Tab-separated table of C-alpha atoms and ligand atoms in Angstrom:
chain	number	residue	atom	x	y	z
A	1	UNK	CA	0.000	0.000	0.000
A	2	UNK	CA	2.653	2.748	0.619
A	3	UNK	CA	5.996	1.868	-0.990
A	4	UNK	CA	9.561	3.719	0.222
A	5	UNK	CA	12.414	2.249	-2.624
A	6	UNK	CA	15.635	3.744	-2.288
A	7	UNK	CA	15.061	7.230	-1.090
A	8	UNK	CA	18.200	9.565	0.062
A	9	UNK	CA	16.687	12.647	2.357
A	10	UNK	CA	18.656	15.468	3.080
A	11	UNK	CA	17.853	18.920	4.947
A	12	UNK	CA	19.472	22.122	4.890
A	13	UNK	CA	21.166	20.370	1.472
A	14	UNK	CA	24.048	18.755	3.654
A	15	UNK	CA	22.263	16.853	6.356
A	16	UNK	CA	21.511	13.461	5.564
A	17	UNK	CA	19.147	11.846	7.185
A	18	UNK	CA	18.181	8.851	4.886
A	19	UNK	CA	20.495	6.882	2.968
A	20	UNK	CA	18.971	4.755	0.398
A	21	UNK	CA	15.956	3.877	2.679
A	22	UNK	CA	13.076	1.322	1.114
A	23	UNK	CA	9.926	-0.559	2.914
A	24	UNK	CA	6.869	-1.677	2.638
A	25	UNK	CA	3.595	-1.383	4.317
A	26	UNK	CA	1.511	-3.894	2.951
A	27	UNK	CA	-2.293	-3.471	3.137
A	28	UNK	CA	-4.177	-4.911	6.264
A	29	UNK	CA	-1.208	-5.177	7.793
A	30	UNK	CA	0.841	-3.271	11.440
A	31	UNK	CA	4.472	-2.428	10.392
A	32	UNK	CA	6.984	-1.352	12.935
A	33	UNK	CA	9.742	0.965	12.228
A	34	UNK	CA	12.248	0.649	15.277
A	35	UNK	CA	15.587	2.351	15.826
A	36	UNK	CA	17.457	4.540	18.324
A	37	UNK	CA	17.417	8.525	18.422
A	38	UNK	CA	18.076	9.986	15.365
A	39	UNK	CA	18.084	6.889	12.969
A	40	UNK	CA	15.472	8.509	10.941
A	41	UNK	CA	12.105	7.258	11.730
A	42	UNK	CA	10.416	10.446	12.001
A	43	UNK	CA	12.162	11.762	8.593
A	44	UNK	CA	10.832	8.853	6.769
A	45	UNK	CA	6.913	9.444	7.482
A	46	UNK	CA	7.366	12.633	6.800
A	47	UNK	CA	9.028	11.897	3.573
A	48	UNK	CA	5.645	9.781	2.904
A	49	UNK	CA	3.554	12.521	3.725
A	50	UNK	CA	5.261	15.651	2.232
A	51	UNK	CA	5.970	17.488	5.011
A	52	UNK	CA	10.131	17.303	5.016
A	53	UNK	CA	9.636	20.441	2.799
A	54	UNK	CA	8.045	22.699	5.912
A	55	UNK	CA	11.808	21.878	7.763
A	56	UNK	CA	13.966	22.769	3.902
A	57	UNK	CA	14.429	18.757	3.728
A	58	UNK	CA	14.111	17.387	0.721
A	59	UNK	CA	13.714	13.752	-1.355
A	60	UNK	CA	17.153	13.628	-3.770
A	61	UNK	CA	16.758	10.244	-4.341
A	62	UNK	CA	14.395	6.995	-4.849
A	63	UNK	CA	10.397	7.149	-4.942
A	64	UNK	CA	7.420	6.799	-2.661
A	65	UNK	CA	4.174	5.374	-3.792
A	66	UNK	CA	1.061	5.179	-2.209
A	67	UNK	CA	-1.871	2.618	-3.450
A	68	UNK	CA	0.469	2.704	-6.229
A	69	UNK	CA	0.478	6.335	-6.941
A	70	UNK	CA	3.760	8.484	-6.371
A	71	UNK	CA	3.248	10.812	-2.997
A	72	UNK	CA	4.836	14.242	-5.412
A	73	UNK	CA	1.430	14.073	-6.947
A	74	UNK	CA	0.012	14.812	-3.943
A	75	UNK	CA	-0.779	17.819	-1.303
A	76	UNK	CA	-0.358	16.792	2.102
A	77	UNK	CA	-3.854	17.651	2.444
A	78	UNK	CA	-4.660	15.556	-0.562
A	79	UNK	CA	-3.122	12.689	0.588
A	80	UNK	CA	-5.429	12.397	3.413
A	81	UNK	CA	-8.062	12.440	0.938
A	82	UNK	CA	-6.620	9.429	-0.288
A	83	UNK	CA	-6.394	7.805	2.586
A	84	UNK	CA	-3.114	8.801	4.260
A	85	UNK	CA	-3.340	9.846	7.871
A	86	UNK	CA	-0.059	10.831	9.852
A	87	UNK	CA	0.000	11.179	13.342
A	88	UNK	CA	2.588	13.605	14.078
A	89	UNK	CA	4.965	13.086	17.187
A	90	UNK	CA	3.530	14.819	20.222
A	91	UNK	CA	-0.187	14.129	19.327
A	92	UNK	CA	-0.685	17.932	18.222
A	93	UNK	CA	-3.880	17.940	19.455
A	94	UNK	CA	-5.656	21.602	20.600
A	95	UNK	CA	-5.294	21.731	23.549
A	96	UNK	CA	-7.333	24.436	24.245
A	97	UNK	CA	-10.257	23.464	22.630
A	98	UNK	CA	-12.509	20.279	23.990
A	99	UNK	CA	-12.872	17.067	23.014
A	100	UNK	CA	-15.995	17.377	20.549
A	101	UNK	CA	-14.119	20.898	19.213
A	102	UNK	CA	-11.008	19.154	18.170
A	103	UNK	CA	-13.074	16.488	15.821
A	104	UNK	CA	-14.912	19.408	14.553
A	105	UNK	CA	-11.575	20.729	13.823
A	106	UNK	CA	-10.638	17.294	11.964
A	107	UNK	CA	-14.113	16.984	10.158
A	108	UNK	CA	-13.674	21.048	9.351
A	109	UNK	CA	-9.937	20.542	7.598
A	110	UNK	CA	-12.070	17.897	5.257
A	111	UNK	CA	-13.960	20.525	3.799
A	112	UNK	CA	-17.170	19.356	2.635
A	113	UNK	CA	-16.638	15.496	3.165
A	114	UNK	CA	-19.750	13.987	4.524
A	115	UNK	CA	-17.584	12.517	8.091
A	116	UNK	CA	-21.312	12.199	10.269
A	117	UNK	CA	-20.586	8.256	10.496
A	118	UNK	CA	-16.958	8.653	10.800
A	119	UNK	CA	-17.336	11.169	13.725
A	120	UNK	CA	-20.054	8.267	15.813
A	121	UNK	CA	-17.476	5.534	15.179
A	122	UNK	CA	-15.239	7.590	17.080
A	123	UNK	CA	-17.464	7.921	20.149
A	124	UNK	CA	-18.540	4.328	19.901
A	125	UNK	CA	-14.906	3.472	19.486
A	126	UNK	CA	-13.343	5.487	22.199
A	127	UNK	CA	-16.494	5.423	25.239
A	128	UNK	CA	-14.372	7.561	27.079
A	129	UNK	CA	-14.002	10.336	24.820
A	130	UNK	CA	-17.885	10.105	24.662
A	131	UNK	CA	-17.632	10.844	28.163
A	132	UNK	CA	-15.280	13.860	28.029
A	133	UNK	CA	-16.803	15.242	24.877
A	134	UNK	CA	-17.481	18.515	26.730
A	135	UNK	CA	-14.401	18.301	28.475
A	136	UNK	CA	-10.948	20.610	27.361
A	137	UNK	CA	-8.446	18.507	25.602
A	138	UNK	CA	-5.421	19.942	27.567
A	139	UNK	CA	-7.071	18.249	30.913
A	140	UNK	CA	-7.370	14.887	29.688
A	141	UNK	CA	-5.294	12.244	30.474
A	142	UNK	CA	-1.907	11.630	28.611
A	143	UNK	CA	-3.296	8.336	27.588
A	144	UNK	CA	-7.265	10.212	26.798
A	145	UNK	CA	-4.933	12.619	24.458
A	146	UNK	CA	-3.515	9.594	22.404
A	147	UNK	CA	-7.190	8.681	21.927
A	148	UNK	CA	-8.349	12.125	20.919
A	149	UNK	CA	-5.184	12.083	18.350
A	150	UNK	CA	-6.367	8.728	16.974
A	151	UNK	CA	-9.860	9.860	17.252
A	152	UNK	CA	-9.361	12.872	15.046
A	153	UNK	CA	-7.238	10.903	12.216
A	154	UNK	CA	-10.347	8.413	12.340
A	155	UNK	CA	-12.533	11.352	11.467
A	156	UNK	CA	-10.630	10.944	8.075
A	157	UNK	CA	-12.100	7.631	7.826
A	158	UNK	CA	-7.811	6.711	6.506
A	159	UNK	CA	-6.999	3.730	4.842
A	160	UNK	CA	-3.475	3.972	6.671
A	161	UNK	CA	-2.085	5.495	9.712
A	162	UNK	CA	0.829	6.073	9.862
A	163	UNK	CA	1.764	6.874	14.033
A	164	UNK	CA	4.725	8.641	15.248
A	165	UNK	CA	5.286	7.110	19.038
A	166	UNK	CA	2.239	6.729	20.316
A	167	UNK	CA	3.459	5.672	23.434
A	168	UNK	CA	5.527	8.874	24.230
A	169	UNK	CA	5.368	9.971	27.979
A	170	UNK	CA	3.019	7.522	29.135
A	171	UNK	CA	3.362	4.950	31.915
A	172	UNK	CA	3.170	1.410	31.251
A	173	UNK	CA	-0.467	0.424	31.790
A	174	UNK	CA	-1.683	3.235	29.683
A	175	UNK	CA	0.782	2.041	26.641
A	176	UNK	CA	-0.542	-1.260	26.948
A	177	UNK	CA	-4.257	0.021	26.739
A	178	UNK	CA	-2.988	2.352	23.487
A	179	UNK	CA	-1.297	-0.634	22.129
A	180	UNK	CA	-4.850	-2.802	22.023
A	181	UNK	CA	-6.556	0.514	20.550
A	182	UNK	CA	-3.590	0.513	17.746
A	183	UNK	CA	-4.472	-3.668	17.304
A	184	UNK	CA	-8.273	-3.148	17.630
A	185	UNK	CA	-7.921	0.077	15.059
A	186	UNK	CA	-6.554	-2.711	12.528
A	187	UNK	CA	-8.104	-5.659	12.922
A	188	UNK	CA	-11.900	-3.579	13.621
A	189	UNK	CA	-11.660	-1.170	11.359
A	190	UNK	CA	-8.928	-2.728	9.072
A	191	UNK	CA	-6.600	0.639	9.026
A	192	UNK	CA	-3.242	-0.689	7.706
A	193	UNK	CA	-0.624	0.943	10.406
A	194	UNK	CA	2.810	1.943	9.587
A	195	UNK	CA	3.580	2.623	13.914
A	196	UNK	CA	7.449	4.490	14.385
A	197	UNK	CA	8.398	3.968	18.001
A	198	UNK	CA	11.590	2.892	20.277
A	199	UNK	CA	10.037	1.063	22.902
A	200	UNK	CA	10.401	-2.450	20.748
A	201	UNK	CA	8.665	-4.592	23.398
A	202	UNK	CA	5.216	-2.727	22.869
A	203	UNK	CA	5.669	-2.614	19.049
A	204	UNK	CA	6.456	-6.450	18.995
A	205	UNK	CA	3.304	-6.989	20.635
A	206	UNK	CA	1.308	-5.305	17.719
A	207	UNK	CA	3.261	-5.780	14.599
A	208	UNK	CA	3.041	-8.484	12.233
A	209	UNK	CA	6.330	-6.667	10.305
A	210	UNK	CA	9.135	-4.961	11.780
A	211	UNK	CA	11.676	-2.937	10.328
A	212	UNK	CA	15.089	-1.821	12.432
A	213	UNK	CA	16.872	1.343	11.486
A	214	UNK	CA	20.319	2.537	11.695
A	215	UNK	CA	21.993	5.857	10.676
A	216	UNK	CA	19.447	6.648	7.768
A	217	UNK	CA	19.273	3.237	6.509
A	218	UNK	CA	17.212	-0.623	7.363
A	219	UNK	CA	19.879	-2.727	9.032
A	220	UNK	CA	17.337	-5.338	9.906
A	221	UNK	CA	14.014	-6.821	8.867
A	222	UNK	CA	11.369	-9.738	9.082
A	223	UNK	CA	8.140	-10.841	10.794
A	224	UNK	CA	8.016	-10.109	14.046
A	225	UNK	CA	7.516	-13.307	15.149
A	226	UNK	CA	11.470	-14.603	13.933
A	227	UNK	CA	13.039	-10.833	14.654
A	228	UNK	CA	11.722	-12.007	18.210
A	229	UNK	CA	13.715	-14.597	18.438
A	230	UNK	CA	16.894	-13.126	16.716
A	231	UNK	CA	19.745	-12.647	19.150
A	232	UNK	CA	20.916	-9.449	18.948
A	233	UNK	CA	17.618	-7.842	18.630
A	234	UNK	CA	16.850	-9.403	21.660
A	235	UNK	CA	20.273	-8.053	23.568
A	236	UNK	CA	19.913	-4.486	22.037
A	237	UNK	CA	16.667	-3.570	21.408
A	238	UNK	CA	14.383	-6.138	23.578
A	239	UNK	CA	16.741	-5.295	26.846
A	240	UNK	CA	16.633	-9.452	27.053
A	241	UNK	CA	20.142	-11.190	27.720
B	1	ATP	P1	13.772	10.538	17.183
B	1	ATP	O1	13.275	9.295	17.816
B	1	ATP	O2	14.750	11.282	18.030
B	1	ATP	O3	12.695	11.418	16.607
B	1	ATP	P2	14.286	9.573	14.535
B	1	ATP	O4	14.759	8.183	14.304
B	1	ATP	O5	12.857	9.858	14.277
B	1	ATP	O6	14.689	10.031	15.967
B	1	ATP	P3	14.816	11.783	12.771
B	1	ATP	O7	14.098	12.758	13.623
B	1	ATP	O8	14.182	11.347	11.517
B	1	ATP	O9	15.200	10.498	13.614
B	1	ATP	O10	16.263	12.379	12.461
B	1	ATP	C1	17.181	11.779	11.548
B	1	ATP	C2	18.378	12.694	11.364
B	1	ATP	O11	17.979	13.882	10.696
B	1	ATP	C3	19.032	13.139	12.672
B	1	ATP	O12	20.415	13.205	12.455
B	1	ATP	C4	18.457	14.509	12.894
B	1	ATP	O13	19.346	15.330	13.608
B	1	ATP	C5	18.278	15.031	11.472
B	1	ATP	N1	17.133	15.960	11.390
B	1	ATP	C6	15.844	15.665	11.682
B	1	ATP	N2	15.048	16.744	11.486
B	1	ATP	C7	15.858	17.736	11.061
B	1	ATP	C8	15.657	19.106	10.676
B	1	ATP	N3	14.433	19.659	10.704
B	1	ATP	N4	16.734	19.835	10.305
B	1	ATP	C9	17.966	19.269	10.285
B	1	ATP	N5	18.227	18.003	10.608
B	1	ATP	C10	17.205	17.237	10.997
């Protein structure tokens, strides 16, 4: 469904971020992209979603497709008329505004797209954020926002997500509870995920596909179910001797 082959990204023209990057995030399916600080994960959904050019980075090499179309044909706003939702790192939700405001925010930025069923799924989705409709985003729960931020990309009715961390900041039980939300989100509504994150343990436990980055580039890859097994991704990235 969205295809990365070969792409080099640099910013500022000397940085480079990605060297000859490629993946695939096959329909129906969760794909993990894992890797330490600065590796690249966040460069390469933005890459996918046009939005390196907002931070003077730029695509000098390879191609990204999505659904078989290449993403330069694309706005980012058009994109998520295709059906390609990012969720930015830090949620960016309005924080300010409540609950029901921020999907009115999401449903407004679709301009004219009929979301009414979209916008119940969310509340029969996410009970709690039924609940809270009323309340002001910036009160909820760290755990509430990640719902709100999945609850507004839902709005979009997406064919893919792809997440950036969704469990930064938030303590163990609550990842766990946004993990089954990101497995439920597939397997419910069958969103194809393309999830970035370092905590490998609570990817593992999602993903059927896991990629492992490493100074711009994949140094590892396979189900999750062998990369599990695999030595030294159990040592350095599972925290297992
Ligand atoms: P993190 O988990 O810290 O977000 P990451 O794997 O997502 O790490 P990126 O944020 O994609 O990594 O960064 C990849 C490389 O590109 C790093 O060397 C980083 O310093 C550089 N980089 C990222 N954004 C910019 C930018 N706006 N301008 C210049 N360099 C950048």
């Amino acid at each position: 469904m969205l295809t990365i082959e070969n792409i080099e990204v640099v910013y500022h023209h000397t940085i480079q971020a990605l060297r000859g990057l490629s993946l695939e995030a096959p329909e129906g399916k969760i794909v993990a992209l894992l890797g330490s600080n600065g590796a690249g994960k966040t460069t390469t959904l933005k890459a996918a979603t046009r939005l390196l050019e907002l931070e003077n980075g730029k695509i000098r090499e390879g191609r990204i497709s999505f659904k078989g179309k290449p993403v330069e044909e694309f706005t980012p706003d058009a994109l998520v008329h295709e059906g390609l939702f990012h969720i930015r790192e830090g949620r960016r939700i309005f924080t300010e505004l409540t609950v029901e405001e921020n999907l009115i925010a999401a449903a407004n930025a679709l301009r004219g797209r009929d979301v009414k069923p979209n916008y119940d799924r969310v509340y029969d989705f996410f009970p709690r954020l039924k609940e809270r409709r009323k309340q002001i985003a910036g009160y909820l729960s760290g755990g509430e926002q990640q719902m709100l931020a999945f609850g507004r990309a839902m709005i979009a009715k997406p064919s893919m997500i792809l997440m950036d961390e969704p469990s930064l900041g938030l303590a163990p039980k609550i990842i766990a509870e946004i993990f089954d939300t990101v497995k439920r989100l597939n397997t419910e509504d069958g969103v194809s995920i393309l999830l970035v994150e370092q905590n490998a343990n609570v990817a593992f436990s999602v993903a059927d596909y896991s990629y492992i980055m490493e100074g711009g580039q994949v140094v590892m890859e396979g189900d999750v179910a062998k990369l599990r097994d695999d030595p030294d991704v159990r040592s350095f990235y599972l925290g297992v001797a």
